[in-house]
């Protein structure tokens, strides 16, 4: 009978060991699945961060481009209106009256100021919106 008890005890121990091994394998598989899920989540987060950084860089470049265009537009306006003022002054001076020449130049200067103000306001609004 002792032999029968030993066989039964040994079989029970083997079954317990097999069950423990199966449980360990299941736990290992669960941990691997969790690890894969975490890695996928981290990759998704990194991709989102990269996309956000790219969008910010694009906005920054666009803002810089708008600023440069605005500055160039202002300079062009100044040059054109300055040339126009010079032409008006020369044309009025050719007619003989300095007062007329000064009035033409003042009118041109008023246009210069008005155009520059409008351009500056437009550039500022565009930069602020972007």
PDB file of C-alpha atoms in Angstrom:
ATOM      1  CA  UNK A   1       0.000   0.000   0.000  1.00  0.00           C
ATOM      2  CA  UNK A   2       2.843   2.321   0.598  1.00  0.00           C
ATOM      3  CA  UNK A   3       3.874   1.843  -2.978  1.00  0.00           C
ATOM      4  CA  UNK A   4       0.379   2.779  -4.193  1.00  0.00           C
ATOM      5  CA  UNK A   5       0.381   5.921  -2.042  1.00  0.00           C
ATOM      6  CA  UNK A   6       3.764   6.937  -3.378  1.00  0.00           C
ATOM      7  CA  UNK A   7       2.618   6.508  -7.002  1.00  0.00           C
ATOM      8  CA  UNK A   8      -0.537   8.493  -6.290  1.00  0.00           C
ATOM      9  CA  UNK A   9       1.423  11.197  -4.489  1.00  0.00           C
ATOM     10  CA  UNK A  10       3.999  11.309  -7.246  1.00  0.00           C
ATOM     11  CA  UNK A  11       1.263  11.542  -9.913  1.00  0.00           C
ATOM     12  CA  UNK A  12      -0.392  14.354  -7.978  1.00  0.00           C
ATOM     13  CA  UNK A  13       2.920  16.192  -7.714  1.00  0.00           C
ATOM     14  CA  UNK A  14       3.536  15.786 -11.446  1.00  0.00           C
ATOM     15  CA  UNK A  15       0.063  17.091 -12.197  1.00  0.00           C
ATOM     16  CA  UNK A  16       0.630  20.086  -9.910  1.00  0.00           C
ATOM     17  CA  UNK A  17       3.978  20.804 -11.592  1.00  0.00           C
ATOM     18  CA  UNK A  18       2.372  20.579 -15.031  1.00  0.00           C
ATOM     19  CA  UNK A  19      -0.400  22.914 -13.929  1.00  0.00           C
ATOM     20  CA  UNK A  20       2.159  25.365 -12.519  1.00  0.00           C
ATOM     21  CA  UNK A  21       4.139  25.236 -15.761  1.00  0.00           C
ATOM     22  CA  UNK A  22       0.974  25.861 -17.781  1.00  0.00           C
ATOM     23  CA  UNK A  23       0.076  28.781 -15.518  1.00  0.00           C
ATOM     24  CA  UNK A  24       3.578  30.216 -15.897  1.00  0.00           C
ATOM     25  CA  UNK A  25       3.360  29.873 -19.677  1.00  0.00           C
ATOM     26  CA  UNK A  26      -0.046  31.586 -19.696  1.00  0.00           C
ATOM     27  CA  UNK A  27       1.299  34.396 -17.515  1.00  0.00           C
ATOM     28  CA  UNK A  28       4.304  34.760 -19.831  1.00  0.00           C
ATOM     29  CA  UNK A  29       2.032  34.974 -22.868  1.00  0.00           C
ATOM     30  CA  UNK A  30      -0.166  37.565 -21.152  1.00  0.00           C
ATOM     31  CA  UNK A  31       2.897  39.622 -20.259  1.00  0.00           C
ATOM     32  CA  UNK A  32       4.125  39.438 -23.860  1.00  0.00           C
ATOM     33  CA  UNK A  33       0.729  40.597 -25.140  1.00  0.00           C
ATOM     34  CA  UNK A  34       0.692  43.480 -22.661  1.00  0.00           C
ATOM     35  CA  UNK A  35       4.235  44.416 -23.693  1.00  0.00           C
ATOM     36  CA  UNK A  36       3.236  44.438 -27.364  1.00  0.00           C
ATOM     37  CA  UNK A  37       0.201  46.598 -26.628  1.00  0.00           C
ATOM     38  CA  UNK A  38       2.331  49.063 -24.660  1.00  0.00           C
ATOM     39  CA  UNK A  39       4.871  49.226 -27.483  1.00  0.00           C
ATOM     40  CA  UNK A  40       2.109  49.908 -30.016  1.00  0.00           C
ATOM     41  CA  UNK A  41       0.678  52.671 -27.820  1.00  0.00           C
ATOM     42  CA  UNK A  42       4.118  54.244 -27.432  1.00  0.00           C
ATOM     43  CA  UNK A  43       4.687  54.122 -31.202  1.00  0.00           C
ATOM     44  CA  UNK A  44       1.311  55.782 -31.824  1.00  0.00           C
ATOM     45  CA  UNK A  45       2.110  58.517 -29.299  1.00  0.00           C
ATOM     46  CA  UNK A  46       5.512  59.127 -30.924  1.00  0.00           C
ATOM     47  CA  UNK A  47       3.904  59.362 -34.367  1.00  0.00           C
ATOM     48  CA  UNK A  48       1.334  61.861 -33.069  1.00  0.00           C
ATOM     49  CA  UNK A  49       4.085  63.957 -31.473  1.00  0.00           C
ATOM     50  CA  UNK A  50       6.084  63.940 -34.713  1.00  0.00           C
ATOM     51  CA  UNK A  51       3.023  65.025 -36.700  1.00  0.00           C
ATOM     52  CA  UNK A  52       2.346  67.863 -34.250  1.00  0.00           C
ATOM     53  CA  UNK A  53       5.972  69.008 -34.474  1.00  0.00           C
ATOM     54  CA  UNK A  54       5.806  68.962 -38.286  1.00  0.00           C
ATOM     55  CA  UNK A  55       2.599  71.003 -38.233  1.00  0.00           C
ATOM     56  CA  UNK A  56       4.181  73.546 -35.889  1.00  0.00           C
ATOM     57  CA  UNK A  57       7.241  73.820 -38.139  1.00  0.00           C
ATOM     58  CA  UNK A  58       5.022  74.346 -41.193  1.00  0.00           C
ATOM     59  CA  UNK A  59       3.068  77.069 -39.392  1.00  0.00           C
ATOM     60  CA  UNK A  60       6.302  78.726 -38.327  1.00  0.00           C
ATOM     61  CA  UNK A  61       7.656  78.675 -41.884  1.00  0.00           C
ATOM     62  CA  UNK A  62       4.382  80.051 -43.228  1.00  0.00           C
ATOM     63  CA  UNK A  63       4.406  82.837 -40.649  1.00  0.00           C
ATOM     64  CA  UNK A  64       7.974  83.757 -41.589  1.00  0.00           C
ATOM     65  CA  UNK A  65       7.050  83.761 -45.276  1.00  0.00           C
ATOM     66  CA  UNK A  66       4.061  86.023 -44.638  1.00  0.00           C
ATOM     67  CA  UNK A  67       6.228  88.389 -42.612  1.00  0.00           C
ATOM     68  CA  UNK A  68       8.832  88.566 -45.363  1.00  0.00           C
ATOM     69  CA  UNK A  69       6.173  89.143 -48.009  1.00  0.00           C
ATOM     70  CA  UNK A  70       4.633  91.865 -45.864  1.00  0.00           C
ATOM     71  CA  UNK A  71       7.949  93.605 -45.370  1.00  0.00           C
ATOM     72  CA  UNK A  72       8.702  93.408 -49.078  1.00  0.00           C
ATOM     73  CA  UNK A  73       5.242  94.714 -49.920  1.00  0.00           C
ATOM     74  CA  UNK A  74       5.711  97.660 -47.569  1.00  0.00           C
ATOM     75  CA  UNK A  75       9.081  98.465 -49.124  1.00  0.00           C
ATOM     76  CA  UNK A  76       7.621  98.268 -52.627  1.00  0.00           C
ATOM     77  CA  UNK A  77       4.796 100.591 -51.643  1.00  0.00           C
ATOM     78  CA  UNK A  78       7.248 103.074 -50.181  1.00  0.00           C
ATOM     79  CA  UNK A  79       9.377 103.008 -53.320  1.00  0.00           C
ATOM     80  CA  UNK A  80       6.448 103.352 -55.699  1.00  0.00           C
ATOM     81  CA  UNK A  81       4.773 106.142 -53.784  1.00  0.00           C
ATOM     82  CA  UNK A  82       8.068 107.936 -53.260  1.00  0.00           C
ATOM     83  CA  UNK A  83       8.636 107.809 -56.994  1.00  0.00           C
ATOM     84  CA  UNK A  84       5.095 109.057 -57.569  1.00  0.00           C
ATOM     85  CA  UNK A  85       5.646 111.941 -55.147  1.00  0.00           C
ATOM     86  CA  UNK A  86       8.836 112.848 -56.994  1.00  0.00           C
ATOM     87  CA  UNK A  87       7.039 112.824 -60.327  1.00  0.00           C
ATOM     88  CA  UNK A  88       4.174 114.928 -58.958  1.00  0.00           C
ATOM     89  CA  UNK A  89       6.597 117.439 -57.490  1.00  0.00           C
ATOM     90  CA  UNK A  90       8.573 117.699 -60.721  1.00  0.00           C
ATOM     91  CA  UNK A  91       5.412 118.064 -62.797  1.00  0.00           C
ATOM     92  CA  UNK A  92       4.021 120.742 -60.488  1.00  0.00           C
ATOM     93  CA  UNK A  93       7.355 122.522 -60.309  1.00  0.00           C
ATOM     94  CA  UNK A  94       7.485 122.602 -64.075  1.00  0.00           C
ATOM     95  CA  UNK A  95       4.258 124.576 -64.049  1.00  0.00           C
ATOM     96  CA  UNK A  96       6.053 127.228 -62.043  1.00  0.00           C
ATOM     97  CA  UNK A  97       4.318 127.187 -58.667  1.00  0.00           C
ATOM     98  CA  UNK A  98       6.163 125.890 -55.642  1.00  0.00           C
ATOM     99  CA  UNK A  99       2.956 125.880 -53.657  1.00  0.00           C
ATOM    100  CA  UNK A 100       1.361 123.544 -56.164  1.00  0.00           C
ATOM    101  CA  UNK A 101       4.435 121.310 -56.043  1.00  0.00           C
ATOM    102  CA  UNK A 102       4.326 121.199 -52.250  1.00  0.00           C
ATOM    103  CA  UNK A 103       0.612 120.418 -52.289  1.00  0.00           C
ATOM    104  CA  UNK A 104       1.175 117.573 -54.772  1.00  0.00           C
ATOM    105  CA  UNK A 105       3.988 116.203 -52.648  1.00  0.00           C
ATOM    106  CA  UNK A 106       1.828 116.426 -49.515  1.00  0.00           C
ATOM    107  CA  UNK A 107      -0.992 114.622 -51.299  1.00  0.00           C
ATOM    108  CA  UNK A 108       1.432 111.922 -52.355  1.00  0.00           C
ATOM    109  CA  UNK A 109       2.746 111.630 -48.818  1.00  0.00           C
ATOM    110  CA  UNK A 110      -0.805 111.221 -47.538  1.00  0.00           C
ATOM    111  CA  UNK A 111      -1.334 108.369 -49.984  1.00  0.00           C
ATOM    112  CA  UNK A 112       1.963 106.873 -48.887  1.00  0.00           C
ATOM    113  CA  UNK A 113       0.959 106.898 -45.240  1.00  0.00           C
ATOM    114  CA  UNK A 114      -2.510 105.518 -45.994  1.00  0.00           C
ATOM    115  CA  UNK A 115      -1.197 102.629 -48.095  1.00  0.00           C
ATOM    116  CA  UNK A 116       1.515 101.760 -45.611  1.00  0.00           C
ATOM    117  CA  UNK A 117      -0.974 101.732 -42.730  1.00  0.00           C
ATOM    118  CA  UNK A 118      -3.315  99.424 -44.659  1.00  0.00           C
ATOM    119  CA  UNK A 119      -0.493  97.062 -45.610  1.00  0.00           C
ATOM    120  CA  UNK A 120       0.855  96.975 -42.051  1.00  0.00           C
ATOM    121  CA  UNK A 121      -2.599  96.233 -40.650  1.00  0.00           C
ATOM    122  CA  UNK A 122      -3.128  93.412 -43.157  1.00  0.00           C
ATOM    123  CA  UNK A 123       0.278  91.881 -42.399  1.00  0.00           C
ATOM    124  CA  UNK A 124      -0.261  92.093 -38.649  1.00  0.00           C
ATOM    125  CA  UNK A 125      -3.715  90.502 -38.915  1.00  0.00           C
ATOM    126  CA  UNK A 126      -2.390  87.652 -41.068  1.00  0.00           C
ATOM    127  CA  UNK A 127       0.557  87.019 -38.730  1.00  0.00           C
ATOM    128  CA  UNK A 128      -1.671  87.037 -35.655  1.00  0.00           C
ATOM    129  CA  UNK A 129      -4.191  84.674 -37.264  1.00  0.00           C
ATOM    130  CA  UNK A 130      -1.471  82.224 -38.252  1.00  0.00           C
TER     131      UNK A 130
END
